Each structure stands twice: as structure tokens, then as C-alpha cells.
Amino acid sequence: MSDTMEPTPAVQLHTPTTQWTKSTCAYCGVGCGIEASVADNGDITVRGDASHPANFGKLCSKGLALGDTVTNEGRLLAPVINGETAHWSDAIETVASRFKDTIERHGPDSVAFYVSGQILTEDYYVANKLMKGYIGSGNIDTNSRLCMSSSVAGHKRAFGSDTVPNCYEDLELADLVVLTGSNMAWCHPVLYQRLKTAKANNPALKVVVIDPRATDTCELADLHLAINPGADVALFNGLLNFLNEHHHLNSDYIEKHTQGLDGAIATAQQDTGVNGVDYAQTAHLTGVPIAYIEQFFQWFANTPKVMTLYSQGVNQSSAGTDKVNSILNCHLATGRIGLPGAGPFSLTGQPNAMGGREVGGLANTLAAHMEFGNPEHHRLISEFWETDNLATAPGLKAVELFDAVASGKIKAIWIMATNPVVSMPNADKVRKALQDCPFVVVSDCIADTDTTRCADVLLPAMGWAEKSGTVTNSERRISRQRRLLASSENPQAKADWWIISQVALSMGYSGFNFTSDADVFREYAAMTGYHNNGSRDLDISGLATLSDAHYQQMAPQQWPIKPGDKVAGINHNAVDIDNKTHSHTAAPPSKRFFSEGGFYTPNRKATMVAVSHLTPQTAVSTAYPMVLNTGRIRDQWHTLTRTALATHLSAHKPEPYLQINPQDARCFQLAQGDIAEITSQWGYAKARVDISNDTNPGQVFVPMHWGQTYASHGRMCALVSPNRDPHSGQPEAKFTPVAIKKWHYHSEAIAITRTPLTALENLGYWVKRRITGGYLYYLANEDGQSLNDCLDQQLTLCKAGTTLSFNDPKSLQSRCAKIADGVLNSAYIIASKIDSSQYAWLDSLLDKTLDTDIQRALLRGTPSASMLTGRQICACKQVGELSIIDAIENSGCQSVAAIGTLTGAGTGCGSCTAEVAAILDKTLNAPVAAIAV
Ligand code: SF4
């Protein structure tokens, strides 16, 4: 347990009350517990839950900002049919009748659901029950397909079940932690902080980072293997070869609990040397220097307590499942699995990806970890659900599912809580498919997304602060998400399980008379135990008889939870269910699988799968010479629909960017801050150039978050290859061949305004951000006059008042501020080239009292010394780069800790400390003239 981790202080957004409700963060798979208090005006204050075993009070920048995202601005607040506001009864009837009619005319496989790891287990359960159990099609898939389906497929091939064998606690018990394909510092920040604390407490703990890029996670690395994209199988096959060659295999465990060792070793040897490891060959395949390979193999071989954690860098690949199995093989061959401090560990991306896996949210699984193709499972589910129409074959996985929409095979689709027009690979094709689909329903809490723009019917779903149910995190821990806001807040917003149940009843199906989320949960929990008798890993039937009050009180706990097991958090004397009085008691001990075998294969032995190194399906070429890697940034979540509402979360990385090595930047004649055009055989995008040695030559990196509601050309998944893993169907989002070139524009602008700009479609580039009091835009165009006209028409002529302006046509500089009633309404700065990182001072101007200092700064285009902050580094404490440099230069700070004490940087969630350290290093080692502010 991480008893030395300091809880992250609450963000005191508003006046706190003393009433705290425990719930769960809405974002990543770490599944942090939060506590929230709601002020009389509905404002929410959030702090980490010190009793939650995932985070012990810590939260990252996104979790801390949850309260800022709870707003009715931009909410979908009523059903909409064909653009017109509608009553719920009409919306339900419309969806039910169109789905029913389509099924009657074209069969059950002509309809589909595309759901999300954002919805709760109860929602997922009901959606799966309707599609697979009653409509009789397997066509329900989830955006978790894009996230960790290769881990699921790898687990099932090896273990016979989708079981995560270990726990978070094992990070702290390990002596070697291998992070592969995971920028944990940004994507699972609180878990990364646990690892950081563990390393501080145990300096002997070694960390190996395997990643083509040098990410912030390398801050902790004793060894960074900058592997060639897609070469993970070769590296882990080399490791297996080494373990075999040097007699590090656990023959007792192998003999008793595994099968397939010989085949796995044979393919490992084919890849990496038939007479033991051929280091030159392994180095050639992986791109990793021989000395680093040897060091990694030695550490792994000689450290019994080794954890290997992997994430999207492994999963999002056309060989993702094989990569997973190459990792699992090394752990099975050494018997290092399910032990304290030893095992493989898949980090899930989304808050409830695991819950979705449990209830059968993936098209190729049935509910409760039961499987297609197993007649007994088919019989049990049919019996349990009292249906004779259970789907008999897997449905279409995400890419195939949208292909079927495009081809017209699927004629009605219901998308819940996800934004595939931004997040799916080959996203332009997905958008066109939805635009042409005869009937598209979208349930969401946000009104305007790239996907809601394609919908015939919009259904207003509850948002995070309104929902109630359960989620399961990466370590199989089920936590309650509790309702924070009163139901009177947004009476039209409904729970997803309720919406689906109403449609199901309207379609004439029985079995959907659920009265509450607790009611759904009890049925699901009972199903996991139905004729289980130890034959299936997933069994939470110990929760099947919880009363409503006990469901409210339930504390975070790992499955399995069998009848008779102690249920965490239950107070048998409690009578109230207002969910305000529960307190979490000490969590039960961590639960692990497989240290003594007991796999869920027919002979209860794990299978070591023979896997070989494969190159990605589409190779680079003369036309597309660079490898595009997509990923996530520190302060944003998915497609910005929620995190962009918290203004300070968009300050760290305000625009879509292209990270490129200096050598390649020279080759493509790109300078820092240019705008690059990126083209693949599937799509086109633009991004701000960020030159960095963190990306190797031949590769570029882009974040995947922006859609067309926030940027003109930032929808990076339009570029991404639809190639996918043959076993899992997971797309290859980490390897798309692309062409890069500089976009030549005439001039660019930064504008701030209290109301959103419209009519931007004629500009060649724009990005929108929310700032306090309004919006900030980055704009550029080939035609300078159009840019001037657009801003003049929308910003300076729209309201009466005073206009301050400066124009110098010769230098293409133009600046303008519009003031009405002593208040700044809008301002812009136009120039041939703008270094937007120098304009962080604009972020706060709409929130400040207008004075002559500000007016002069806007006219000059440069701030006064007192306004300088520099680009934001620390989101939690909102500390800019210049404040950090000032602390180093003028206050003598010589360490990250000293900078934190003085400025606050890095003292919130801690995710920015690697960047603070880099600034410290650069400032201390730079020539004096170069660091003058
Ligand atoms: Fe939320 Fe951050 Fe915790 Fe993930 S690490 S669950 S985003 S607070």
C-alpha cells in the first residue's frame, strides 16, 4: 500500500460544504476514488478519496478539474428528433419503431449498437442484454475495441479467460517494473505517482521503459529502450530465448500449469537466434542497442519480483495480440504471475473498459465472461435471461461494424457516450458512413460533437455528476459512481440503462422492467454466479442480494466476490440510502489469480502461444515515408467533449501538434511553430510543429483529441490506418505511413472573444479553446485579407464601443481591441508569424479588470513584465514556464522540490515534474544571454 503518498489537496473551486460524497473519477482506467461536495448553487468541489485503494487520495490534473466540467453549457438537455426538440415518449417510440421495423425487414444483423467504456456496468449490461439476448445479433461493440481488445484476446489465448492476474499493490512490491507501450506519466498519472513513490521508498527498484518515444515516463527509467515501432514481439521473444538459454525457466510451474512452451521457444528462436540469443539480429529487429538489450534481459532474468505493465503501445497494433502473448509467455515461463510483486498487467484506458469486458460489451463475447461457441454458456444465458433469441455468433468488431454501416448492411445504429467520428481510424469514412446511414441515434450528455452532428435522434444522457452505478478499474476493482446532483437539476437527462430499457420495452421485449441501477446490478451479479461453480473467473454473485441501501454503501472491492465473502463497506445497521453517510472501511486484501495455476482452459493449464515478429501491415513508402504514432496528452481526455470545458486543462497543449525529430524537421524544411500538413492514404490533417529529440528520426507523434468542434484540421484519426489485429480487431493506431510538408500561409492570428466565432469554414486553419470569460482562437489563412475581414466583421463591428487598433500593412501586423462599457469584449493580434507560446498572457485577459496596462499591451502586442507567465506547465497550480525560470534564475532554486515550494509547480498531482526538471536542466545549463526573460 502506498502509505506515503500525500493526498492531492482539494481544488477549492467554490465555497466547500462539509457534506462529501464518495464517487469515482470519470476518466482513465486507474479508477481513482473522489470525494465531492456540492454547494447550494450546484458548484462542485472535488478532492481525492484517501480511503480508495486505487489512489489513496491522489488525483491527477483531469480528476481535480472534474468540478469545472459540470456545467449546462453545451449540454444536451432534451431529446431531439430530426433537429426538433421532442418529448421522451416520442423519442423512445421513434427509436423503438425504427429499430423494430429495420429488424423485421432486414434481419437482426441490420442494426448495431456502438457503446463506450464511459458508460457504467449497469448501462453496458442492459445494452448487451437487449442486442445479444433479445434482438439476437452480436452487433454491439465498444470503443474499448480501440483501447485494450488485444489484451483481452491475449488473455483468452493464454489463460482461457480475460483475467488480469495482478493488482496495483504489486507495483509497490516489485523490484523491477517494465513499462512497455505506456506513457503512464500522462495516461495513468496517479498510478505513475504510486510507482514514483515506490521508487523513492525503494531506490533498488528498477524501472525499464520500452517506448519508441522518450516520454515523461522516462523520468523514472533506469533504462529506456527506444524500440522500433511494432517490434515488441521480437524483443520479448528475445527475452524468452535468453531465459531458456540461461536456465531461468521455472520448470516446476511450466510442467504443472502450462502447455506450449516448446512451440513458443521455437518461434522465439526463429526470430532472435537458434543457438541462443543472436544480439545483432535482435538489435536489428528492435532498433535497440545490444548493450541495452543485454541489460534488460539480465535484469528480468535475475529479478523474481518483476511486473510488466503494458497499454495502448502494445495493444493498438496489427500484431497487438501476439505482442501481449509474447509478454505473457515470459511471465508464464518463469512462473512470475499472480504473485505479490510479479506478473503481467494490462493497463486499461477507460474508466469502465473492464466493466464492459465483464458484461459482454465486446461483439465477440457473451455476458459474464461466457463465450460464443460454447453450447453450455449459450444454454445458461438463454435460461438466465429467459430468451430463445440469444445471438449465436459474434457480431462485427468496431472497424468492420462501421464498414458495414458504410456498405449499407447496417441500416440503423445507436451510438452511446462516444464520438467515433473523431476517435475511429479512417475517421472520414466513419463520418460519411453515419451521414449516409438511414437511421442514427446518439445518446450523449453533450449536444454538439462531431458524431451528434450525424444523428437523426439525440437522447440526453446523464453526465458524470448525475449518474449512479458501478465501474471496474484495471485491477478488477468495482467502485460505486454516485449521483452528486439532485435529479431536479436536469430532469430530462436520463440514465443510459433506463433509456435502453424503455426502448426494449417499447420494442415488446420482456426482461427490462428494471426499477433502479441497483436492480440491474443485482441481476448482473447473479448472472456471474449462475451455475458457475468455479468454472469461470468472473464471479461477483456475493453481491447479488445486496439491498438498495447496501448497494449505496458498497466500498471499492476486487472481484471475485463469491457468496459468503465479506462485502467491503457494508454497514448492516445502516438504514438510510441518501448516499451521504457511507464511509469506506479498510479494503480487503488484494486478490490475485494463477500463482498456483488454475487457468480457465479445458485442462486448467495456461497456453504459451507461439508468436513471431511481424512488420506492420502497411509499410512506409516513398509517397508516405514517415511513421505516424498517435496518443494522448497529459491534461485532456478522449475527444475533448468534457475536459475542454475546464479552461486550464487546455493551456498546456493548446493546439494539435506534430512532434518531429530535428533531423526530419530540417529535411521537410519545418521550423518550430510552423503548421504542417500531414497526409496518409486515408486522410489529411494540420498541426503545429513541435521539434523534439523525444521522437526518433523517421517517426512523428500527434495527439488524438481534437475534432472539428474544436479545430479545423485536428481530427488526427482521419489519418489513421484501419489495419487491425486479426485476433482482436484492434486498429493499428501507432503505425500509419504519412507524408509531411509545410503549410504556407499568409498570416496568422490569435483572438480572444466573449462569444464564439462563426463562419470559420473558409479559413485554412483554426483552433478554438475555452478560456475564463470566453474563447481563444488560433487562426491562419493563405489569404491574409480574409483573415482580417473575418476578425473585423466578427470582433470589432459586432458591438458598439471603443475600438483600439494598430495597422502596419507593410509588416502584415494588425492589432485590435474592442471595449464596451469599460470591459474588454474582444481582441486580436495578426502577424505573418506568431509564436503562440509567447501569448499565454492573453488567456486571462477576459477575466481581468481592464486597465491601461492591458490596453497598451494589446496595442503593442507584447505584455508588460507583470503580465508575463509563459506557457502553462503545471495545470493543477497553474504555473507558467517563466515563473519557473524566474524561480531558478532569481531565487536560486536548484531542484524540482525547491521550485515546487516556491511556485507550487509539481505540487498538485505531480504529473508535470518531468517537464519542470527539463526546464531546470535547460535553464541551469544555458548560456546566460539565452535564458534572459
Ligand atoms: Fe481520473 Fe487521473 Fe485517476 Fe485517471 S489517474 S482515474 S484521470 S484522477
PDB file of C-alpha atoms in Angstrom, residues 255-475:
ATOM      1  CA  GLU A 255       5.244 -28.601 -16.012  1.00  0.00           C
ATOM      2  CA  LYS A 256       2.281 -28.264 -13.671  1.00  0.00           C
ATOM      3  CA  HIS A 257       0.480 -25.262 -15.120  1.00  0.00           C
ATOM      4  CA  THR A 258       1.362 -24.557 -18.749  1.00  0.00           C
ATOM      5  CA  GLN A 259       1.423 -26.023 -22.204  1.00  0.00           C
ATOM      6  CA  GLY A 260       3.028 -24.940 -25.485  1.00  0.00           C
ATOM      7  CA  LEU A 261       6.494 -23.991 -24.201  1.00  0.00           C
ATOM      8  CA  ASP A 262       8.396 -25.776 -26.972  1.00  0.00           C
ATOM      9  CA  GLY A 263       6.471 -24.074 -29.750  1.00  0.00           C
ATOM     10  CA  ALA A 264       6.852 -20.682 -28.125  1.00  0.00           C
ATOM     11  CA  ILE A 265      10.592 -21.149 -27.749  1.00  0.00           C
ATOM     12  CA  ALA A 266      10.927 -22.392 -31.306  1.00  0.00           C
ATOM     13  CA  THR A 267       9.349 -19.249 -32.775  1.00  0.00           C
ATOM     14  CA  ALA A 268      11.321 -17.085 -30.364  1.00  0.00           C
ATOM     15  CA  GLN A 269      14.485 -18.714 -31.638  1.00  0.00           C
ATOM     16  CA  GLN A 270      13.475 -18.233 -35.258  1.00  0.00           C
ATOM     17  CA  ASP A 271      13.185 -14.501 -34.564  1.00  0.00           C
ATOM     18  CA  THR A 272      16.188 -13.973 -32.344  1.00  0.00           C
ATOM     19  CA  GLY A 273      18.698 -16.807 -32.767  1.00  0.00           C
ATOM     20  CA  VAL A 274      18.530 -20.590 -32.960  1.00  0.00           C
ATOM     21  CA  ASN A 275      21.535 -21.157 -30.706  1.00  0.00           C
ATOM     22  CA  GLY A 276      20.639 -18.707 -28.002  1.00  0.00           C
ATOM     23  CA  VAL A 277      20.115 -15.010 -28.466  1.00  0.00           C
ATOM     24  CA  ASP A 278      21.701 -13.517 -31.561  1.00  0.00           C
ATOM     25  CA  TYR A 279      22.065  -9.990 -30.242  1.00  0.00           C
ATOM     26  CA  ALA A 280      22.897  -8.461 -33.594  1.00  0.00           C
ATOM     27  CA  GLN A 281      19.718  -9.918 -35.073  1.00  0.00           C
ATOM     28  CA  THR A 282      17.623  -8.835 -32.085  1.00  0.00           C
ATOM     29  CA  ALA A 283      19.118  -5.351 -32.192  1.00  0.00           C
ATOM     30  CA  HIS A 284      18.410  -5.155 -35.911  1.00  0.00           C
ATOM     31  CA  LEU A 285      14.737  -6.069 -35.442  1.00  0.00           C
ATOM     32  CA  THR A 286      14.162  -3.879 -32.410  1.00  0.00           C
ATOM     33  CA  GLY A 287      16.448  -0.941 -33.117  1.00  0.00           C
ATOM     34  CA  VAL A 288      17.719  -1.177 -29.534  1.00  0.00           C
ATOM     35  CA  PRO A 289      21.483  -1.180 -28.911  1.00  0.00           C
ATOM     36  CA  ILE A 290      22.874  -4.573 -27.889  1.00  0.00           C
ATOM     37  CA  ALA A 291      24.103  -3.368 -24.508  1.00  0.00           C
ATOM     38  CA  TYR A 292      20.614  -2.169 -23.596  1.00  0.00           C
ATOM     39  CA  ILE A 293      19.058  -5.449 -24.704  1.00  0.00           C
ATOM     40  CA  GLU A 294      21.536  -7.432 -22.602  1.00  0.00           C
ATOM     41  CA  GLN A 295      20.911  -5.223 -19.595  1.00  0.00           C
ATOM     42  CA  PHE A 296      17.132  -5.632 -19.857  1.00  0.00           C
ATOM     43  CA  PHE A 297      17.379  -9.404 -20.248  1.00  0.00           C
ATOM     44  CA  GLN A 298      19.749  -9.695 -17.297  1.00  0.00           C
ATOM     45  CA  TRP A 299      17.529  -7.622 -15.037  1.00  0.00           C
ATOM     46  CA  PHE A 300      14.406  -9.537 -15.999  1.00  0.00           C
ATOM     47  CA  ALA A 301      16.093 -12.922 -15.606  1.00  0.00           C
ATOM     48  CA  ASN A 302      17.556 -12.136 -12.220  1.00  0.00           C
ATOM     49  CA  THR A 303      14.650 -10.309 -10.601  1.00  0.00           C
ATOM     50  CA  PRO A 304      11.941 -12.647  -9.331  1.00  0.00           C
ATOM     51  CA  LYS A 305       9.615  -9.782  -8.447  1.00  0.00           C
ATOM     52  CA  VAL A 306       9.034  -8.309 -11.878  1.00  0.00           C
ATOM     53  CA  MET A 307       5.908  -6.594 -13.137  1.00  0.00           C
ATOM     54  CA  THR A 308       5.377  -5.907 -16.848  1.00  0.00           C
ATOM     55  CA  LEU A 309       2.754  -3.247 -17.495  1.00  0.00           C
ATOM     56  CA  TYR A 310       1.525  -2.544 -20.984  1.00  0.00           C
ATOM     57  CA  SER A 311      -1.006  -0.320 -22.626  1.00  0.00           C
ATOM     58  CA  GLN A 312      -2.001   1.120 -25.997  1.00  0.00           C
ATOM     59  CA  GLY A 313       1.533   0.998 -27.424  1.00  0.00           C
ATOM     60  CA  VAL A 314       1.232  -2.774 -27.296  1.00  0.00           C
ATOM     61  CA  ASN A 315      -2.488  -3.143 -27.950  1.00  0.00           C
ATOM     62  CA  GLN A 316      -3.039  -0.704 -30.842  1.00  0.00           C
ATOM     63  CA  SER A 317      -1.217  -2.779 -33.413  1.00  0.00           C
ATOM     64  CA  SER A 318      -1.896  -5.205 -36.224  1.00  0.00           C
ATOM     65  CA  ALA A 319       0.143  -7.636 -34.094  1.00  0.00           C
ATOM     66  CA  GLY A 320      -1.298  -6.472 -30.745  1.00  0.00           C
ATOM     67  CA  THR A 321      -2.490  -9.871 -29.549  1.00  0.00           C
ATOM     68  CA  ASP A 322       0.822 -11.501 -30.419  1.00  0.00           C
ATOM     69  CA  LYS A 323       2.642  -8.751 -28.531  1.00  0.00           C
ATOM     70  CA  VAL A 324       0.509  -9.427 -25.473  1.00  0.00           C
ATOM     71  CA  ASN A 325       1.193 -13.161 -25.699  1.00  0.00           C
ATOM     72  CA  SER A 326       4.933 -12.593 -26.108  1.00  0.00           C
ATOM     73  CA  ILE A 327       4.839 -10.760 -22.754  1.00  0.00           C
ATOM     74  CA  LEU A 328       2.630 -13.363 -21.091  1.00  0.00           C
ATOM     75  CA  ASN A 329       4.961 -16.136 -22.321  1.00  0.00           C
ATOM     76  CA  CYS A 330       7.898 -14.653 -20.387  1.00  0.00           C
ATOM     77  CA  HIS A 331       5.872 -14.454 -17.188  1.00  0.00           C
ATOM     78  CA  LEU A 332       4.398 -17.938 -17.575  1.00  0.00           C
ATOM     79  CA  ALA A 333       7.806 -19.433 -18.367  1.00  0.00           C
ATOM     80  CA  THR A 334       9.207 -18.045 -15.135  1.00  0.00           C
ATOM     81  CA  GLY A 335       6.086 -18.696 -13.047  1.00  0.00           C
ATOM     82  CA  ARG A 336       6.017 -14.992 -12.246  1.00  0.00           C
ATOM     83  CA  ILE A 337       2.307 -14.449 -12.386  1.00  0.00           C
ATOM     84  CA  GLY A 338      -0.303 -13.618  -9.785  1.00  0.00           C
ATOM     85  CA  LEU A 339       2.360 -13.266  -7.106  1.00  0.00           C
ATOM     86  CA  PRO A 340       2.922 -10.266  -4.861  1.00  0.00           C
ATOM     87  CA  GLY A 341       5.150  -8.020  -6.992  1.00  0.00           C
ATOM     88  CA  ALA A 342       5.267 -10.352 -10.000  1.00  0.00           C
ATOM     89  CA  GLY A 343       3.025 -10.609 -13.028  1.00  0.00           C
ATOM     90  CA  PRO A 344       1.893  -9.133 -16.336  1.00  0.00           C
ATOM     91  CA  PHE A 345      -0.545  -6.240 -16.121  1.00  0.00           C
ATOM     92  CA  SER A 346      -2.712  -4.666 -18.814  1.00  0.00           C
ATOM     93  CA  LEU A 347      -3.485  -1.013 -18.084  1.00  0.00           C
ATOM     94  CA  THR A 348      -6.958  -0.226 -19.383  1.00  0.00           C
ATOM     95  CA  GLY A 349      -7.553   3.162 -20.891  1.00  0.00           C
ATOM     96  CA  GLN A 350     -11.102   3.950 -19.904  1.00  0.00           C
ATOM     97  CA  PRO A 351     -12.905   4.182 -16.555  1.00  0.00           C
ATOM     98  CA  ASN A 352     -15.124   1.205 -17.246  1.00  0.00           C
ATOM     99  CA  ALA A 353     -13.394  -0.719 -20.019  1.00  0.00           C
ATOM    100  CA  MET A 354     -13.188  -3.623 -17.582  1.00  0.00           C
ATOM    101  CA  GLY A 355     -16.882  -3.419 -16.695  1.00  0.00           C
ATOM    102  CA  GLY A 356     -17.689  -3.595 -20.379  1.00  0.00           C
ATOM    103  CA  ARG A 357     -15.491  -6.652 -20.764  1.00  0.00           C
ATOM    104  CA  GLU A 358     -17.300  -8.271 -17.850  1.00  0.00           C
ATOM    105  CA  VAL A 359     -20.827  -7.856 -19.171  1.00  0.00           C
ATOM    106  CA  GLY A 360     -20.018  -8.727 -22.789  1.00  0.00           C
ATOM    107  CA  GLY A 361     -19.729  -5.261 -24.325  1.00  0.00           C
ATOM    108  CA  LEU A 362     -17.340  -6.567 -26.969  1.00  0.00           C
ATOM    109  CA  ALA A 363     -19.008  -8.024 -30.071  1.00  0.00           C
ATOM    110  CA  ASN A 364     -17.165 -11.325 -29.774  1.00  0.00           C
ATOM    111  CA  THR A 365     -18.047 -12.193 -26.171  1.00  0.00           C
ATOM    112  CA  LEU A 366     -21.243 -13.124 -24.381  1.00  0.00           C
ATOM    113  CA  ALA A 367     -22.122 -11.789 -20.926  1.00  0.00           C
ATOM    114  CA  ALA A 368     -20.367 -12.513 -17.612  1.00  0.00           C
ATOM    115  CA  HIS A 369     -17.186 -13.887 -19.252  1.00  0.00           C
ATOM    116  CA  MET A 370     -19.144 -16.535 -21.144  1.00  0.00           C
ATOM    117  CA  GLU A 371     -18.273 -17.244 -24.752  1.00  0.00           C
ATOM    118  CA  PHE A 372     -19.741 -17.701 -28.183  1.00  0.00           C
ATOM    119  CA  GLY A 373     -19.160 -21.208 -29.469  1.00  0.00           C
ATOM    120  CA  ASN A 374     -19.670 -22.759 -26.024  1.00  0.00           C
ATOM    121  CA  PRO A 375     -23.067 -24.536 -26.095  1.00  0.00           C
ATOM    122  CA  GLU A 376     -23.217 -24.714 -22.296  1.00  0.00           C
ATOM    123  CA  HIS A 377     -22.662 -20.959 -21.987  1.00  0.00           C
ATOM    124  CA  HIS A 378     -25.315 -20.373 -24.643  1.00  0.00           C
ATOM    125  CA  ARG A 379     -27.754 -22.536 -22.726  1.00  0.00           C
ATOM    126  CA  LEU A 380     -27.011 -20.868 -19.380  1.00  0.00           C
ATOM    127  CA  ILE A 381     -27.500 -17.351 -20.699  1.00  0.00           C
ATOM    128  CA  SER A 382     -30.672 -18.250 -22.603  1.00  0.00           C
ATOM    129  CA  GLU A 383     -32.029 -19.798 -19.439  1.00  0.00           C
ATOM    130  CA  PHE A 384     -30.979 -16.935 -17.182  1.00  0.00           C
ATOM    131  CA  TRP A 385     -32.407 -14.249 -19.465  1.00  0.00           C
ATOM    132  CA  GLU A 386     -35.428 -16.376 -20.371  1.00  0.00           C
ATOM    133  CA  THR A 387     -34.850 -15.782 -24.062  1.00  0.00           C
ATOM    134  CA  ASP A 388     -34.914 -18.059 -27.071  1.00  0.00           C
ATOM    135  CA  ASN A 389     -33.291 -15.497 -29.320  1.00  0.00           C
ATOM    136  CA  LEU A 390     -29.734 -15.254 -27.958  1.00  0.00           C
ATOM    137  CA  ALA A 391     -27.187 -14.374 -30.650  1.00  0.00           C
ATOM    138  CA  THR A 392     -25.352 -17.475 -31.817  1.00  0.00           C
ATOM    139  CA  ALA A 393     -22.365 -15.832 -33.493  1.00  0.00           C
ATOM    140  CA  PRO A 394     -20.055 -12.940 -32.702  1.00  0.00           C
ATOM    141  CA  GLY A 395     -21.024  -9.569 -34.113  1.00  0.00           C
ATOM    142  CA  LEU A 396     -18.936  -7.103 -36.049  1.00  0.00           C
ATOM    143  CA  LYS A 397     -15.942  -5.516 -34.353  1.00  0.00           C
ATOM    144  CA  ALA A 398     -15.670  -1.706 -34.484  1.00  0.00           C
ATOM    145  CA  VAL A 399     -13.879  -1.239 -37.819  1.00  0.00           C
ATOM    146  CA  GLU A 400     -15.962  -3.901 -39.562  1.00  0.00           C
ATOM    147  CA  LEU A 401     -19.087  -2.534 -37.908  1.00  0.00           C
ATOM    148  CA  PHE A 402     -18.621   0.944 -39.387  1.00  0.00           C
ATOM    149  CA  ASP A 403     -17.597  -0.644 -42.711  1.00  0.00           C
ATOM    150  CA  ALA A 404     -20.972  -2.396 -42.632  1.00  0.00           C
ATOM    151  CA  VAL A 405     -22.671   0.943 -41.975  1.00  0.00           C
ATOM    152  CA  ALA A 406     -20.777   2.368 -44.967  1.00  0.00           C
ATOM    153  CA  SER A 407     -21.784  -0.512 -47.219  1.00  0.00           C
ATOM    154  CA  GLY A 408     -25.427  -0.251 -46.189  1.00  0.00           C
ATOM    155  CA  LYS A 409     -25.533  -3.648 -44.498  1.00  0.00           C
ATOM    156  CA  ILE A 410     -26.228  -1.962 -41.172  1.00  0.00           C
ATOM    157  CA  LYS A 411     -29.166   0.380 -41.581  1.00  0.00           C
ATOM    158  CA  ALA A 412     -29.742   1.566 -38.020  1.00  0.00           C
ATOM    159  CA  ILE A 413     -27.089   2.284 -35.397  1.00  0.00           C
ATOM    160  CA  TRP A 414     -27.288   3.550 -31.834  1.00  0.00           C
ATOM    161  CA  ILE A 415     -24.102   5.204 -30.519  1.00  0.00           C
ATOM    162  CA  MET A 416     -23.829   5.729 -26.774  1.00  0.00           C
ATOM    163  CA  ALA A 417     -21.384   8.045 -24.966  1.00  0.00           C
ATOM    164  CA  THR A 418     -18.687   8.055 -27.569  1.00  0.00           C
ATOM    165  CA  ASN A 419     -17.521  10.108 -30.524  1.00  0.00           C
ATOM    166  CA  PRO A 420     -16.377   7.709 -33.276  1.00  0.00           C
ATOM    167  CA  VAL A 421     -16.219  10.440 -35.931  1.00  0.00           C
ATOM    168  CA  VAL A 422     -13.174  11.685 -34.012  1.00  0.00           C
ATOM    169  CA  SER A 423     -11.775   8.537 -32.421  1.00  0.00           C
ATOM    170  CA  MET A 424     -12.180   5.772 -35.004  1.00  0.00           C
ATOM    171  CA  PRO A 425      -9.392   5.100 -37.513  1.00  0.00           C
ATOM    172  CA  ASN A 426     -10.134   6.166 -41.078  1.00  0.00           C
ATOM    173  CA  ALA A 427     -12.497   8.649 -39.426  1.00  0.00           C
ATOM    174  CA  ASP A 428     -13.595  10.380 -42.635  1.00  0.00           C
ATOM    175  CA  LYS A 429     -15.059   7.094 -43.811  1.00  0.00           C
ATOM    176  CA  VAL A 430     -16.854   6.700 -40.483  1.00  0.00           C
ATOM    177  CA  ARG A 431     -18.354  10.178 -40.746  1.00  0.00           C
ATOM    178  CA  LYS A 432     -19.540   9.571 -44.319  1.00  0.00           C
ATOM    179  CA  ALA A 433     -20.989   6.211 -43.282  1.00  0.00           C
ATOM    180  CA  LEU A 434     -23.022   7.835 -40.498  1.00  0.00           C
ATOM    181  CA  GLN A 435     -24.142  10.710 -42.714  1.00  0.00           C
ATOM    182  CA  ASP A 436     -25.469   8.185 -45.232  1.00  0.00           C
ATOM    183  CA  CYS A 437     -26.904   5.695 -42.720  1.00  0.00           C
ATOM    184  CA  PRO A 438     -30.726   5.631 -42.804  1.00  0.00           C
ATOM    185  CA  PHE A 439     -31.093   5.893 -39.006  1.00  0.00           C
ATOM    186  CA  VAL A 440     -28.544   7.100 -36.462  1.00  0.00           C
ATOM    187  CA  VAL A 441     -29.300   7.517 -32.756  1.00  0.00           C
ATOM    188  CA  VAL A 442     -26.785   9.120 -30.405  1.00  0.00           C
ATOM    189  CA  SER A 443     -27.100   9.140 -26.606  1.00  0.00           C
ATOM    190  CA  ASP A 444     -24.791  11.720 -25.086  1.00  0.00           C
ATOM    191  CA  CYS A 445     -24.626  14.399 -22.439  1.00  0.00           C
ATOM    192  CA  ILE A 446     -23.032  16.876 -24.899  1.00  0.00           C
ATOM    193  CA  ALA A 447     -25.134  18.489 -27.625  1.00  0.00           C
ATOM    194  CA  ASP A 448     -22.551  19.295 -30.293  1.00  0.00           C
ATOM    195  CA  THR A 449     -19.934  16.701 -31.125  1.00  0.00           C
ATOM    196  CA  ASP A 450     -18.638  15.514 -34.471  1.00  0.00           C
ATOM    197  CA  THR A 451     -20.874  12.455 -34.022  1.00  0.00           C
ATOM    198  CA  THR A 452     -24.068  14.133 -32.770  1.00  0.00           C
ATOM    199  CA  ARG A 453     -23.904  16.190 -35.984  1.00  0.00           C
ATOM    200  CA  CYS A 454     -24.646  12.938 -37.869  1.00  0.00           C
ATOM    201  CA  ALA A 455     -27.638  11.871 -35.735  1.00  0.00           C
ATOM    202  CA  ASP A 456     -31.300  11.601 -36.600  1.00  0.00           C
ATOM    203  CA  VAL A 457     -32.249  11.228 -32.944  1.00  0.00           C
ATOM    204  CA  LEU A 458     -30.368  12.646 -29.966  1.00  0.00           C
ATOM    205  CA  LEU A 459     -31.083  11.274 -26.494  1.00  0.00           C
ATOM    206  CA  PRO A 460     -29.903  13.322 -23.488  1.00  0.00           C
ATOM    207  CA  ALA A 461     -27.966  11.040 -21.166  1.00  0.00           C
ATOM    208  CA  MET A 462     -26.925  11.826 -17.629  1.00  0.00           C
ATOM    209  CA  GLY A 463     -23.438  13.210 -17.168  1.00  0.00           C
ATOM    210  CA  TRP A 464     -20.820  12.126 -14.665  1.00  0.00           C
ATOM    211  CA  ALA A 465     -22.262  14.073 -11.734  1.00  0.00           C
ATOM    212  CA  GLU A 466     -25.746  12.700 -12.312  1.00  0.00           C
ATOM    213  CA  LYS A 467     -25.058   9.038 -12.957  1.00  0.00           C
ATOM    214  CA  SER A 468     -25.233   6.233 -10.444  1.00  0.00           C
ATOM    215  CA  GLY A 469     -23.871   2.727 -10.825  1.00  0.00           C
ATOM    216  CA  THR A 470     -20.572   0.877 -10.803  1.00  0.00           C
ATOM    217  CA  VAL A 471     -17.295   0.838 -12.731  1.00  0.00           C
ATOM    218  CA  THR A 472     -14.412  -1.641 -12.695  1.00  0.00           C
ATOM    219  CA  ASN A 473     -10.829  -0.435 -12.922  1.00  0.00           C
ATOM    220  CA  SER A 474      -7.702  -2.090 -14.329  1.00  0.00           C
ATOM    221  CA  GLU A 475      -7.137  -4.210 -11.217  1.00  0.00           C
TER     222      GLU A 475
END
